[in-house]
Amino acid sequence: MWLINSSIGRKVVMSVTGIALILFLTFHGCMNVVALFSEEGYNMICEFLGANWYAVVATLGLAALAVIHIVYAFILTAQNRTARGDNRYEVSTTVNAGKVEWASKNMLVLGIIILLGLLLHLWNFWYNMMFAELIGAMPAISPTDGFGWIKETFSNPVFVVLYIIWLVAIWFHLSHGFWSALQTLGWNGKTWFCRWKIIGLIYVTLLMICFLVVVLAFAFGCAPSLCDGACCGGGSCC
């Protein structure tokens, strides 16, 4: 099958799975922003997802997408290194500049950092929430209390620093991956190529800001949802 055996097919698989994962990150980022404003609202979302069959099926689907994306990334990296040394991705030299150039040359390193961050994230949240609910475990914080787990995680400065590093790595990875995926799928006309790069940079930046704001707001206790009458006096915690 050409999607598995050919170089172009592997790039198509990488592009499709990458776009699907970006869409999931978009949903996840929007969901996290809710935690900034409403503990009850965020926990309602967590309970709706929880260990319900549809959430479990979706999680398995996401895991499959992530595994395929990672495996194909290693295959393509090995293939590109064999064929072209350190030139890991075929990129037009007319647009290969600045941060995107650095990202395109270090996608494997960024990918490894992202993978390690993902494992940390799964341990902090998925393991203590969905997995705990599936096996009937009762951790110190309820598996459906996503808000409580966010507070617990980002009260630890070490986790705050690690998550910031993780989010920066994701930003660099996606700043290249967004337009590279569209280029692979054939949306790379002379006019739209530069437009997609700009659109992708703005989109990815706003997406990562959504995640970063949640990390910092909970780390410094500045999320509006953390404020109560005693803390704020009707105003902001900050």
PDB file of C-alpha atoms in Angstrom:
ATOM      1  CA  MET A   1       0.000   0.000   0.000  1.00  0.00           C
ATOM      2  CA  TRP A   2       1.459   3.345  -1.077  1.00  0.00           C
ATOM      3  CA  LEU A   3       0.587   5.052   2.238  1.00  0.00           C
ATOM      4  CA  ILE A   4       2.977   2.658   3.972  1.00  0.00           C
ATOM      5  CA  ASN A   5       5.577   1.778   1.366  1.00  0.00           C
ATOM      6  CA  SER A   6       6.248   5.097  -0.373  1.00  0.00           C
ATOM      7  CA  SER A   7       7.926   8.207   0.994  1.00  0.00           C
ATOM      8  CA  ILE A   8       5.084  10.419  -0.222  1.00  0.00           C
ATOM      9  CA  GLY A   9       2.521   8.105   1.354  1.00  0.00           C
ATOM     10  CA  ARG A  10       4.298   8.254   4.714  1.00  0.00           C
ATOM     11  CA  LYS A  11       4.360  12.052   4.545  1.00  0.00           C
ATOM     12  CA  VAL A  12       0.630  12.083   3.814  1.00  0.00           C
ATOM     13  CA  VAL A  13      -0.001   9.891   6.861  1.00  0.00           C
ATOM     14  CA  MET A  14       2.180  12.213   8.958  1.00  0.00           C
ATOM     15  CA  SER A  15       0.273  15.235   7.684  1.00  0.00           C
ATOM     16  CA  VAL A  16      -3.218  13.815   8.243  1.00  0.00           C
ATOM     17  CA  THR A  17      -2.431  12.511  11.726  1.00  0.00           C
ATOM     18  CA  GLY A  18      -0.695  15.793  12.570  1.00  0.00           C
ATOM     19  CA  ILE A  19      -3.710  17.868  11.534  1.00  0.00           C
ATOM     20  CA  ALA A  20      -6.007  15.573  13.545  1.00  0.00           C
ATOM     21  CA  LEU A  21      -3.813  16.047  16.621  1.00  0.00           C
ATOM     22  CA  ILE A  22      -3.829  19.830  16.151  1.00  0.00           C
ATOM     23  CA  LEU A  23      -7.634  19.738  16.097  1.00  0.00           C
ATOM     24  CA  PHE A  24      -7.583  17.777  19.349  1.00  0.00           C
ATOM     25  CA  LEU A  25      -5.177  20.304  20.888  1.00  0.00           C
ATOM     26  CA  THR A  26      -7.622  23.028  19.863  1.00  0.00           C
ATOM     27  CA  PHE A  27     -10.455  21.284  21.702  1.00  0.00           C
ATOM     28  CA  HIS A  28      -8.208  20.609  24.700  1.00  0.00           C
ATOM     29  CA  GLY A  29      -7.042  24.230  24.810  1.00  0.00           C
ATOM     30  CA  CYS A  30     -10.596  25.585  24.698  1.00  0.00           C
ATOM     31  CA  MET A  31     -11.604  23.123  27.408  1.00  0.00           C
ATOM     32  CA  ASN A  32      -8.725  24.231  29.630  1.00  0.00           C
ATOM     33  CA  VAL A  33      -9.654  27.896  29.288  1.00  0.00           C
ATOM     34  CA  VAL A  34     -12.994  27.063  30.945  1.00  0.00           C
ATOM     35  CA  ALA A  35     -11.027  26.189  34.097  1.00  0.00           C
ATOM     36  CA  LEU A  36      -9.856  29.796  34.298  1.00  0.00           C
ATOM     37  CA  PHE A  37     -13.394  31.038  34.843  1.00  0.00           C
ATOM     38  CA  SER A  38     -15.461  28.225  36.334  1.00  0.00           C
ATOM     39  CA  GLU A  39     -14.489  25.300  38.536  1.00  0.00           C
ATOM     40  CA  GLU A  40     -17.984  23.849  38.211  1.00  0.00           C
ATOM     41  CA  GLY A  41     -18.053  24.266  34.440  1.00  0.00           C
ATOM     42  CA  TYR A  42     -14.676  22.612  33.976  1.00  0.00           C
ATOM     43  CA  ASN A  43     -15.548  19.689  36.223  1.00  0.00           C
ATOM     44  CA  MET A  44     -18.814  19.220  34.333  1.00  0.00           C
ATOM     45  CA  ILE A  45     -16.780  18.766  31.159  1.00  0.00           C
ATOM     46  CA  CYS A  46     -14.419  16.357  32.930  1.00  0.00           C
ATOM     47  CA  GLU A  47     -17.352  14.344  34.257  1.00  0.00           C
ATOM     48  CA  PHE A  48     -18.995  14.280  30.819  1.00  0.00           C
ATOM     49  CA  LEU A  49     -15.801  12.904  29.306  1.00  0.00           C
ATOM     50  CA  GLY A  50     -14.573  10.858  32.267  1.00  0.00           C
ATOM     51  CA  ALA A  51     -14.479   7.084  31.777  1.00  0.00           C
ATOM     52  CA  ASN A  52     -17.613   6.939  29.607  1.00  0.00           C
ATOM     53  CA  TRP A  53     -17.420   4.528  26.686  1.00  0.00           C
ATOM     54  CA  TYR A  54     -17.294   7.291  24.072  1.00  0.00           C
ATOM     55  CA  ALA A  55     -14.462   9.049  25.910  1.00  0.00           C
ATOM     56  CA  VAL A  56     -12.533   5.778  26.177  1.00  0.00           C
ATOM     57  CA  VAL A  57     -13.021   5.096  22.460  1.00  0.00           C
ATOM     58  CA  ALA A  58     -11.902   8.643  21.626  1.00  0.00           C
ATOM     59  CA  THR A  59      -8.854   8.246  23.865  1.00  0.00           C
ATOM     60  CA  LEU A  60      -7.887   5.000  22.129  1.00  0.00           C
ATOM     61  CA  GLY A  61      -8.319   6.744  18.780  1.00  0.00           C
ATOM     62  CA  LEU A  62      -6.105   9.631  19.866  1.00  0.00           C
ATOM     63  CA  ALA A  63      -3.509   7.202  21.183  1.00  0.00           C
ATOM     64  CA  ALA A  64      -3.506   5.418  17.813  1.00  0.00           C
ATOM     65  CA  LEU A  65      -3.074   8.720  15.966  1.00  0.00           C
ATOM     66  CA  ALA A  66      -0.212   9.745  18.249  1.00  0.00           C
ATOM     67  CA  VAL A  67       1.561   6.386  17.916  1.00  0.00           C
ATOM     68  CA  ILE A  68       1.228   6.412  14.119  1.00  0.00           C
ATOM     69  CA  HIS A  69       2.491  10.001  13.956  1.00  0.00           C
ATOM     70  CA  ILE A  70       5.488   9.218  16.169  1.00  0.00           C
ATOM     71  CA  VAL A  71       6.402   5.981  14.406  1.00  0.00           C
ATOM     72  CA  TYR A  72       6.212   7.578  10.977  1.00  0.00           C
ATOM     73  CA  ALA A  73       8.244  10.540  12.245  1.00  0.00           C
ATOM     74  CA  PHE A  74      11.090   8.219  13.202  1.00  0.00           C
ATOM     75  CA  ILE A  75      10.822   6.337   9.908  1.00  0.00           C
ATOM     76  CA  LEU A  76      10.904   9.530   7.835  1.00  0.00           C
ATOM     77  CA  THR A  77      13.741  10.987   9.904  1.00  0.00           C
ATOM     78  CA  ALA A  78      15.866   7.874   9.388  1.00  0.00           C
ATOM     79  CA  GLN A  79      14.976   7.874   5.683  1.00  0.00           C
ATOM     80  CA  ASN A  80      15.794  11.562   5.227  1.00  0.00           C
ATOM     81  CA  ARG A  81      19.082  11.290   7.112  1.00  0.00           C
ATOM     82  CA  THR A  82      20.120   8.370   4.955  1.00  0.00           C
ATOM     83  CA  ALA A  83      19.199  10.186   1.750  1.00  0.00           C
ATOM     84  CA  ARG A  84      20.161  13.784   2.583  1.00  0.00           C
ATOM     85  CA  GLY A  85      22.214  13.845   5.756  1.00  0.00           C
ATOM     86  CA  ASP A  86      20.881  16.388   8.227  1.00  0.00           C
ATOM     87  CA  ASN A  87      18.297  17.843   5.805  1.00  0.00           C
ATOM     88  CA  ARG A  88      15.402  16.045   7.452  1.00  0.00           C
ATOM     89  CA  TYR A  89      12.506  17.737   5.688  1.00  0.00           C
ATOM     90  CA  GLU A  90      12.143  18.877   2.130  1.00  0.00           C
ATOM     91  CA  VAL A  91      11.453  22.592   2.454  1.00  0.00           C
ATOM     92  CA  SER A  92      11.502  25.359  -0.110  1.00  0.00           C
ATOM     93  CA  THR A  93      14.640  27.488   0.387  1.00  0.00           C
ATOM     94  CA  THR A  94      12.709  30.641  -0.487  1.00  0.00           C
ATOM     95  CA  VAL A  95      10.669  30.423   2.666  1.00  0.00           C
ATOM     96  CA  ASN A  96      13.099  28.539   4.938  1.00  0.00           C
ATOM     97  CA  ALA A  97      14.205  31.169   7.403  1.00  0.00           C
ATOM     98  CA  GLY A  98      14.340  32.162  11.060  1.00  0.00           C
ATOM     99  CA  LYS A  99      12.564  30.063  13.645  1.00  0.00           C
ATOM    100  CA  VAL A 100      10.863  27.854  11.102  1.00  0.00           C
ATOM    101  CA  GLU A 101      14.262  26.882   9.662  1.00  0.00           C
ATOM    102  CA  TRP A 102      15.529  25.961  13.124  1.00  0.00           C
ATOM    103  CA  ALA A 103      12.366  23.983  13.857  1.00  0.00           C
ATOM    104  CA  SER A 104      12.508  22.134  10.549  1.00  0.00           C
ATOM    105  CA  LYS A 105      16.084  21.042  11.284  1.00  0.00           C
ATOM    106  CA  ASN A 106      15.304  19.911  14.823  1.00  0.00           C
ATOM    107  CA  MET A 107      11.920  18.227  14.501  1.00  0.00           C
ATOM    108  CA  LEU A 108      13.212  14.960  15.968  1.00  0.00           C
ATOM    109  CA  VAL A 109      14.639  16.667  19.069  1.00  0.00           C
ATOM    110  CA  LEU A 110      11.448  18.662  19.494  1.00  0.00           C
ATOM    111  CA  GLY A 111       9.428  15.497  19.005  1.00  0.00           C
ATOM    112  CA  ILE A 112      11.349  13.700  21.761  1.00  0.00           C
ATOM    113  CA  ILE A 113      10.790  16.610  24.172  1.00  0.00           C
ATOM    114  CA  ILE A 114       7.091  16.611  23.255  1.00  0.00           C
ATOM    115  CA  LEU A 115       6.870  12.839  23.801  1.00  0.00           C
ATOM    116  CA  LEU A 116       8.477  13.105  27.256  1.00  0.00           C
ATOM    117  CA  GLY A 117       6.135  15.977  28.112  1.00  0.00           C
ATOM    118  CA  LEU A 118       3.184  13.923  26.938  1.00  0.00           C
ATOM    119  CA  LEU A 119       4.174  11.055  29.237  1.00  0.00           C
ATOM    120  CA  LEU A 120       4.401  13.515  32.138  1.00  0.00           C
ATOM    121  CA  HIS A 121       1.000  14.952  31.237  1.00  0.00           C
ATOM    122  CA  LEU A 122      -0.569  11.492  31.057  1.00  0.00           C
ATOM    123  CA  TRP A 123       0.852  10.649  34.462  1.00  0.00           C
ATOM    124  CA  ASN A 124      -0.357  13.897  36.043  1.00  0.00           C
ATOM    125  CA  PHE A 125      -3.858  13.842  34.594  1.00  0.00           C
ATOM    126  CA  TRP A 126      -4.966  10.792  32.584  1.00  0.00           C
ATOM    127  CA  TYR A 127      -3.530   8.298  35.083  1.00  0.00           C
ATOM    128  CA  ASN A 128      -5.158  10.087  38.034  1.00  0.00           C
ATOM    129  CA  MET A 129      -8.458  10.740  36.282  1.00  0.00           C
ATOM    130  CA  MET A 130      -9.720   8.459  33.510  1.00  0.00           C
ATOM    131  CA  PHE A 131      -7.497   5.498  34.389  1.00  0.00           C
ATOM    132  CA  ALA A 132      -8.234   5.817  38.118  1.00  0.00           C
ATOM    133  CA  GLU A 133     -11.955   5.918  37.349  1.00  0.00           C
ATOM    134  CA  LEU A 134     -11.723   2.876  35.079  1.00  0.00           C
ATOM    135  CA  ILE A 135     -10.041   0.728  37.728  1.00  0.00           C
ATOM    136  CA  GLY A 136     -12.145   2.120  40.572  1.00  0.00           C
ATOM    137  CA  ALA A 137      -9.205   3.717  42.391  1.00  0.00           C
ATOM    138  CA  MET A 138      -9.780   6.554  44.829  1.00  0.00           C
ATOM    139  CA  PRO A 139      -6.812   8.942  44.801  1.00  0.00           C
ATOM    140  CA  ALA A 140      -6.538  11.877  47.201  1.00  0.00           C
ATOM    141  CA  ILE A 141      -8.425  14.031  44.691  1.00  0.00           C
ATOM    142  CA  SER A 142     -11.531  12.664  42.976  1.00  0.00           C
ATOM    143  CA  PRO A 143     -10.870  11.359  39.433  1.00  0.00           C
ATOM    144  CA  THR A 144     -13.651  13.642  38.159  1.00  0.00           C
ATOM    145  CA  ASP A 145     -12.207  16.729  39.886  1.00  0.00           C
ATOM    146  CA  GLY A 146     -10.140  17.986  36.973  1.00  0.00           C
ATOM    147  CA  PHE A 147     -10.008  21.446  38.504  1.00  0.00           C
ATOM    148  CA  GLY A 148      -8.470  20.001  41.659  1.00  0.00           C
ATOM    149  CA  TRP A 149      -5.837  18.149  39.658  1.00  0.00           C
ATOM    150  CA  ILE A 150      -4.896  21.330  37.795  1.00  0.00           C
ATOM    151  CA  LYS A 151      -4.456  23.159  41.115  1.00  0.00           C
ATOM    152  CA  GLU A 152      -2.444  20.277  42.547  1.00  0.00           C
ATOM    153  CA  THR A 153      -0.164  19.935  39.520  1.00  0.00           C
ATOM    154  CA  PHE A 154       0.667  23.591  39.036  1.00  0.00           C
ATOM    155  CA  SER A 155       1.206  24.255  42.715  1.00  0.00           C
ATOM    156  CA  ASN A 156       4.501  22.454  42.096  1.00  0.00           C
ATOM    157  CA  PRO A 157       7.082  24.854  40.544  1.00  0.00           C
ATOM    158  CA  VAL A 158       8.966  21.951  38.961  1.00  0.00           C
ATOM    159  CA  PHE A 159       5.904  20.908  36.982  1.00  0.00           C
ATOM    160  CA  VAL A 160       5.282  24.530  35.987  1.00  0.00           C
ATOM    161  CA  VAL A 161       8.781  24.817  34.489  1.00  0.00           C
ATOM    162  CA  LEU A 162       8.538  21.432  32.759  1.00  0.00           C
ATOM    163  CA  TYR A 163       5.154  22.301  31.239  1.00  0.00           C
ATOM    164  CA  ILE A 164       6.453  25.648  29.965  1.00  0.00           C
ATOM    165  CA  ILE A 165       9.382  23.882  28.280  1.00  0.00           C
ATOM    166  CA  TRP A 166       6.931  21.361  26.835  1.00  0.00           C
ATOM    167  CA  LEU A 167       4.630  24.058  25.452  1.00  0.00           C
ATOM    168  CA  VAL A 168       7.545  25.946  23.877  1.00  0.00           C
ATOM    169  CA  ALA A 169       8.676  22.714  22.181  1.00  0.00           C
ATOM    170  CA  ILE A 170       5.141  22.114  20.893  1.00  0.00           C
ATOM    171  CA  TRP A 171       5.021  25.683  19.542  1.00  0.00           C
ATOM    172  CA  PHE A 172       8.250  25.194  17.591  1.00  0.00           C
ATOM    173  CA  HIS A 173       7.112  21.782  16.357  1.00  0.00           C
ATOM    174  CA  LEU A 174       3.746  23.055  15.163  1.00  0.00           C
ATOM    175  CA  SER A 175       5.141  26.281  13.694  1.00  0.00           C
ATOM    176  CA  HIS A 176       6.794  24.058  11.121  1.00  0.00           C
ATOM    177  CA  GLY A 177       4.357  21.152  11.131  1.00  0.00           C
ATOM    178  CA  PHE A 178       1.235  23.206  10.356  1.00  0.00           C
ATOM    179  CA  TRP A 179       2.301  24.569   6.981  1.00  0.00           C
ATOM    180  CA  SER A 180       4.442  21.512   6.195  1.00  0.00           C
ATOM    181  CA  ALA A 181       1.354  19.292   6.483  1.00  0.00           C
ATOM    182  CA  LEU A 182      -0.618  21.539   4.126  1.00  0.00           C
ATOM    183  CA  GLN A 183       2.297  21.599   1.711  1.00  0.00           C
ATOM    184  CA  THR A 184       2.415  17.799   1.670  1.00  0.00           C
ATOM    185  CA  LEU A 185      -1.327  17.662   0.956  1.00  0.00           C
ATOM    186  CA  GLY A 186      -0.835  19.923  -2.060  1.00  0.00           C
ATOM    187  CA  TRP A 187      -2.049  23.255  -0.658  1.00  0.00           C
ATOM    188  CA  ASN A 188       1.182  25.000  -1.506  1.00  0.00           C
ATOM    189  CA  GLY A 189       0.460  27.396  -4.350  1.00  0.00           C
ATOM    190  CA  LYS A 190       2.714  30.434  -4.651  1.00  0.00           C
ATOM    191  CA  THR A 191       0.099  32.740  -3.187  1.00  0.00           C
ATOM    192  CA  TRP A 192      -1.270  30.549  -0.424  1.00  0.00           C
ATOM    193  CA  PHE A 193       2.004  29.037   0.747  1.00  0.00           C
ATOM    194  CA  CYS A 194       3.129  32.205   2.521  1.00  0.00           C
ATOM    195  CA  ARG A 195      -0.406  32.837   3.730  1.00  0.00           C
ATOM    196  CA  TRP A 196      -0.598  29.383   5.302  1.00  0.00           C
ATOM    197  CA  LYS A 197       2.687  30.027   7.078  1.00  0.00           C
ATOM    198  CA  ILE A 198       1.362  33.247   8.590  1.00  0.00           C
ATOM    199  CA  ILE A 199      -2.040  31.726   9.429  1.00  0.00           C
ATOM    200  CA  GLY A 200      -0.348  28.722  10.987  1.00  0.00           C
ATOM    201  CA  LEU A 201       2.014  30.854  13.071  1.00  0.00           C
ATOM    202  CA  ILE A 202      -0.852  32.958  14.420  1.00  0.00           C
ATOM    203  CA  TYR A 203      -3.060  29.922  15.059  1.00  0.00           C
ATOM    204  CA  VAL A 204      -0.371  27.927  16.817  1.00  0.00           C
ATOM    205  CA  THR A 205       0.712  30.925  18.899  1.00  0.00           C
ATOM    206  CA  LEU A 206      -2.844  31.599  20.101  1.00  0.00           C
ATOM    207  CA  LEU A 207      -3.328  27.894  20.813  1.00  0.00           C
ATOM    208  CA  MET A 208      -0.182  27.654  22.941  1.00  0.00           C
ATOM    209  CA  ILE A 209      -1.106  30.874  24.757  1.00  0.00           C
ATOM    210  CA  CYS A 210      -4.358  29.188  25.832  1.00  0.00           C
ATOM    211  CA  PHE A 211      -2.379  26.417  27.495  1.00  0.00           C
ATOM    212  CA  LEU A 212       0.322  28.708  28.886  1.00  0.00           C
ATOM    213  CA  VAL A 213      -2.150  31.112  30.468  1.00  0.00           C
ATOM    214  CA  VAL A 214      -3.779  28.236  32.358  1.00  0.00           C
ATOM    215  CA  VAL A 215      -0.410  27.006  33.654  1.00  0.00           C
ATOM    216  CA  LEU A 216       0.691  30.452  34.818  1.00  0.00           C
ATOM    217  CA  ALA A 217      -2.701  31.491  36.192  1.00  0.00           C
ATOM    218  CA  PHE A 218      -2.890  28.417  38.419  1.00  0.00           C
ATOM    219  CA  ALA A 219       0.796  28.592  39.309  1.00  0.00           C
ATOM    220  CA  PHE A 220       0.401  32.162  40.623  1.00  0.00           C
ATOM    221  CA  GLY A 221      -3.168  31.736  41.876  1.00  0.00           C
ATOM    222  CA  CYS A 222      -4.488  34.371  39.474  1.00  0.00           C
ATOM    223  CA  ALA A 223      -7.247  32.448  37.706  1.00  0.00           C
ATOM    224  CA  PRO A 224     -10.644  34.134  38.261  1.00  0.00           C
ATOM    225  CA  SER A 225     -12.053  30.711  39.162  1.00  0.00           C
ATOM    226  CA  LEU A 226      -9.649  30.562  42.118  1.00  0.00           C
ATOM    227  CA  CYS A 227     -11.004  33.772  43.587  1.00  0.00           C
ATOM    228  CA  ASP A 228     -13.670  33.846  46.276  1.00  0.00           C
ATOM    229  CA  GLY A 229     -15.033  36.582  48.450  1.00  0.00           C
ATOM    230  CA  ALA A 230     -12.407  36.119  51.140  1.00  0.00           C
ATOM    231  CA  CYS A 231      -9.561  36.110  48.638  1.00  0.00           C
ATOM    232  CA  CYS A 232     -10.701  38.814  46.311  1.00  0.00           C
ATOM    233  CA  GLY A 233     -13.139  40.995  48.124  1.00  0.00           C
ATOM    234  CA  GLY A 234     -15.132  40.929  44.901  1.00  0.00           C
ATOM    235  CA  GLY A 235     -12.070  41.768  42.851  1.00  0.00           C
ATOM    236  CA  SER A 236      -9.188  39.891  41.313  1.00  0.00           C
ATOM    237  CA  CYS A 237      -6.758  37.695  43.207  1.00  0.00           C
ATOM    238  CA  CYS A 238      -3.968  39.481  41.393  1.00  0.00           C
TER     239      CYS A 238
END
